[in-house]
Each structure stands twice: as structure tokens, then as C-alpha cells.
PDB file of C-alpha atoms in Angstrom:
ATOM      1  CA  MET A   1       0.013  -0.073  -0.019  1.00  0.00           C
ATOM      2  CA  GLN A   2       2.767   2.525   0.858  1.00  0.00           C
ATOM      3  CA  ALA A   3       4.574   1.695  -2.448  1.00  0.00           C
ATOM      4  CA  ARG A   4       1.403   2.752  -4.385  1.00  0.00           C
ATOM      5  CA  GLN A   5       1.112   6.014  -2.257  1.00  0.00           C
ATOM      6  CA  LEU A   6       4.758   6.740  -2.902  1.00  0.00           C
ATOM      7  CA  ILE A   7       4.296   6.225  -6.647  1.00  0.00           C
ATOM      8  CA  PHE A   8       1.234   8.449  -6.767  1.00  0.00           C
ATOM      9  CA  VAL A   9       2.932  11.266  -4.825  1.00  0.00           C
ATOM     10  CA  SER A  10       5.973  10.943  -7.121  1.00  0.00           C
ATOM     11  CA  LEU A  11       3.894  11.201 -10.201  1.00  0.00           C
ATOM     12  CA  MET A  12       1.944  14.115  -8.909  1.00  0.00           C
ATOM     13  CA  LEU A  13       5.231  16.077  -8.002  1.00  0.00           C
ATOM     14  CA  ALA A  14       6.530  15.335 -11.539  1.00  0.00           C
ATOM     15  CA  ALA A  15       3.381  16.519 -13.210  1.00  0.00           C
ATOM     16  CA  CYS A  16       3.511  19.751 -11.079  1.00  0.00           C
ATOM     17  CA  THR A  17       7.121  20.613 -12.205  1.00  0.00           C
ATOM     18  CA  THR A  18       6.244  20.163 -15.976  1.00  0.00           C
ATOM     19  CA  VAL A  19       3.442  22.588 -15.954  1.00  0.00           C
ATOM     20  CA  ARG A  20       4.381  25.978 -17.670  1.00  0.00           C
ATOM     21  CA  PRO A  21       2.475  29.027 -18.484  1.00  0.00           C
ATOM     22  CA  SER A  22       0.966  29.001 -21.933  1.00  0.00           C
ATOM     23  CA  SER A  23       2.382  31.527 -24.568  1.00  0.00           C
ATOM     24  CA  GLU A  24      -0.933  33.403 -24.257  1.00  0.00           C
ATOM     25  CA  GLN A  25      -0.484  33.708 -20.440  1.00  0.00           C
ATOM     26  CA  GLN A  26       3.176  34.823 -20.996  1.00  0.00           C
ATOM     27  CA  ALA A  27       1.992  37.499 -23.323  1.00  0.00           C
ATOM     28  CA  ALA A  28      -0.712  38.665 -21.118  1.00  0.00           C
ATOM     29  CA  ARG A  29       1.595  38.837 -18.122  1.00  0.00           C
ATOM     30  CA  SER A  30       4.109  40.972 -20.216  1.00  0.00           C
ATOM     31  CA  ALA A  31       1.314  43.383 -21.149  1.00  0.00           C
ATOM     32  CA  TRP A  32       0.109  43.481 -17.417  1.00  0.00           C
ATOM     33  CA  ASP A  33       3.537  44.337 -16.298  1.00  0.00           C
ATOM     34  CA  ARG A  34       3.963  47.175 -19.051  1.00  0.00           C
ATOM     35  CA  CYS A  35       0.758  48.888 -18.133  1.00  0.00           C
ATOM     36  CA  PRO A  36       0.597  51.437 -15.381  1.00  0.00           C
ATOM     37  CA  LYS A  37      -1.797  50.464 -12.504  1.00  0.00           C
ATOM     38  CA  ALA A  38      -3.322  52.596  -9.664  1.00  0.00           C
ATOM     39  CA  ALA A  39      -2.535  51.309  -6.282  1.00  0.00           C
ATOM     40  CA  ASN A  40      -6.081  49.901  -5.794  1.00  0.00           C
ATOM     41  CA  ILE A  41      -5.764  47.497  -8.897  1.00  0.00           C
ATOM     42  CA  ALA A  42      -4.743  43.926  -8.254  1.00  0.00           C
ATOM     43  CA  LEU A  43      -4.207  40.946 -10.632  1.00  0.00           C
ATOM     44  CA  VAL A  44      -6.571  38.052  -9.922  1.00  0.00           C
ATOM     45  CA  SER A  45      -5.550  35.536 -12.510  1.00  0.00           C
ATOM     46  CA  ILE A  46      -4.593  34.993 -16.137  1.00  0.00           C
ATOM     47  CA  ASP A  47      -6.560  32.213 -17.854  1.00  0.00           C
ATOM     48  CA  ALA A  48      -4.893  29.630 -20.031  1.00  0.00           C
ATOM     49  CA  THR A  49      -6.299  31.518 -23.131  1.00  0.00           C
ATOM     50  CA  GLY A  50      -4.586  34.813 -21.922  1.00  0.00           C
ATOM     51  CA  VAL A  51      -7.679  36.668 -20.498  1.00  0.00           C
ATOM     52  CA  ILE A  52      -6.664  38.864 -17.540  1.00  0.00           C
ATOM     53  CA  GLN A  53      -8.850  39.003 -14.607  1.00  0.00           C
ATOM     54  CA  TYR A  54      -8.258  41.738 -12.172  1.00  0.00           C
ATOM     55  CA  ARG A  55      -9.913  43.570  -9.320  1.00  0.00           C
ATOM     56  CA  ALA A  56     -10.242  47.192  -8.017  1.00  0.00           C
ATOM     57  CA  VAL A  57     -10.437  47.669  -4.252  1.00  0.00           C
ATOM     58  CA  SER A  58     -12.769  50.339  -2.855  1.00  0.00           C
ATOM     59  CA  SER A  59     -13.265  52.250  -6.238  1.00  0.00           C
ATOM     60  CA  ALA A  60     -12.810  51.723  -9.901  1.00  0.00           C
ATOM     61  CA  LEU A  61     -10.113  54.439  -9.936  1.00  0.00           C
ATOM     62  CA  GLY A  62      -7.618  53.632 -12.670  1.00  0.00           C
ATOM     63  CA  ALA A  63      -9.472  50.656 -14.075  1.00  0.00           C
ATOM     64  CA  ARG A  64     -10.454  52.345 -17.379  1.00  0.00           C
ATOM     65  CA  GLU A  65      -6.793  53.530 -17.963  1.00  0.00           C
ATOM     66  CA  LEU A  66      -5.660  50.003 -17.358  1.00  0.00           C
ATOM     67  CA  ALA A  67      -8.282  48.503 -19.729  1.00  0.00           C
ATOM     68  CA  GLU A  68      -7.266  51.031 -22.385  1.00  0.00           C
ATOM     69  CA  CYS A  69      -3.504  50.170 -22.006  1.00  0.00           C
ATOM     70  CA  LEU A  70      -4.072  46.439 -22.019  1.00  0.00           C
ATOM     71  CA  THR A  71      -6.286  46.735 -25.189  1.00  0.00           C
ATOM     72  CA  ALA A  72      -3.517  48.910 -26.910  1.00  0.00           C
ATOM     73  CA  THR A  73      -0.940  46.099 -26.104  1.00  0.00           C
ATOM     74  CA  GLY A  74      -3.266  43.405 -27.575  1.00  0.00           C
ATOM     75  CA  ALA A  75      -4.124  41.859 -24.355  1.00  0.00           C
ATOM     76  CA  ARG A  76      -7.560  40.584 -23.437  1.00  0.00           C
ATOM     77  CA  ALA A  77      -9.106  41.522 -20.068  1.00  0.00           C
ATOM     78  CA  SER A  78     -12.291  40.703 -18.436  1.00  0.00           C
ATOM     79  CA  ALA A  79     -15.157  43.055 -19.456  1.00  0.00           C
ATOM     80  CA  THR A  80     -15.282  44.864 -16.263  1.00  0.00           C
ATOM     81  CA  PRO A  81     -13.063  44.471 -13.156  1.00  0.00           C
ATOM     82  CA  ALA A  82     -14.530  42.845 -10.003  1.00  0.00           C
ATOM     83  CA  LEU A  83     -14.908  45.634  -7.319  1.00  0.00           C
ATOM     84  CA  ALA A  84     -13.882  44.458  -3.967  1.00  0.00           C
ATOM     85  CA  LEU A  85     -14.915  46.691  -1.088  1.00  0.00           C
ATOM     86  CA  ALA A  86     -12.256  47.209   1.640  1.00  0.00           C
ATOM     87  CA  PRO A  87     -13.433  46.051   5.039  1.00  0.00           C
TER      88      PRO A  87
END
């Protein structure tokens, strides 16, 4: 039984080390890094297809400028950022 568990864990670790970001994700991350962001904007995720999900905390300040910059670089972002209200 322990041998099976060891093999399973070994296979899972090997699979995790071989996962790399897709070329779409790499391009989207590059666009994200190039665009200026207000302090209240945070990256949530980049989908495998390269779609950027981000959120604005407390207000949408800077979200439109970021969306325009991402569009200009050819990146795809969520239609509207999620608005997370600070506690």
C-alpha cells in the first residue's frame, strides 16, 4: 500500500514541475507588467487563453486607464474588473 502511495505522490510532483504558463499567459503577463496601474488595482488571474482577470479595491479608480492600456498592447481582459470593497 505504501509503495502505491509513494508512486502516486512521485507522479503528482513530476506533473506539477512540468506545467508551464501558455504562450498566451506569458504575453498577457508581459502586457500586465508594462501597463501602469493605480494602487487599488490587483491581478486576480490570467486564464490559459490569456484573458486577464483583475479587481479594483474600494473604487474603480484607474481601471479604465488600465483597460485601455491592455487593449492597446493586444491583451484581453475581463469586460469589467471585479470591485472588492475594503473592510
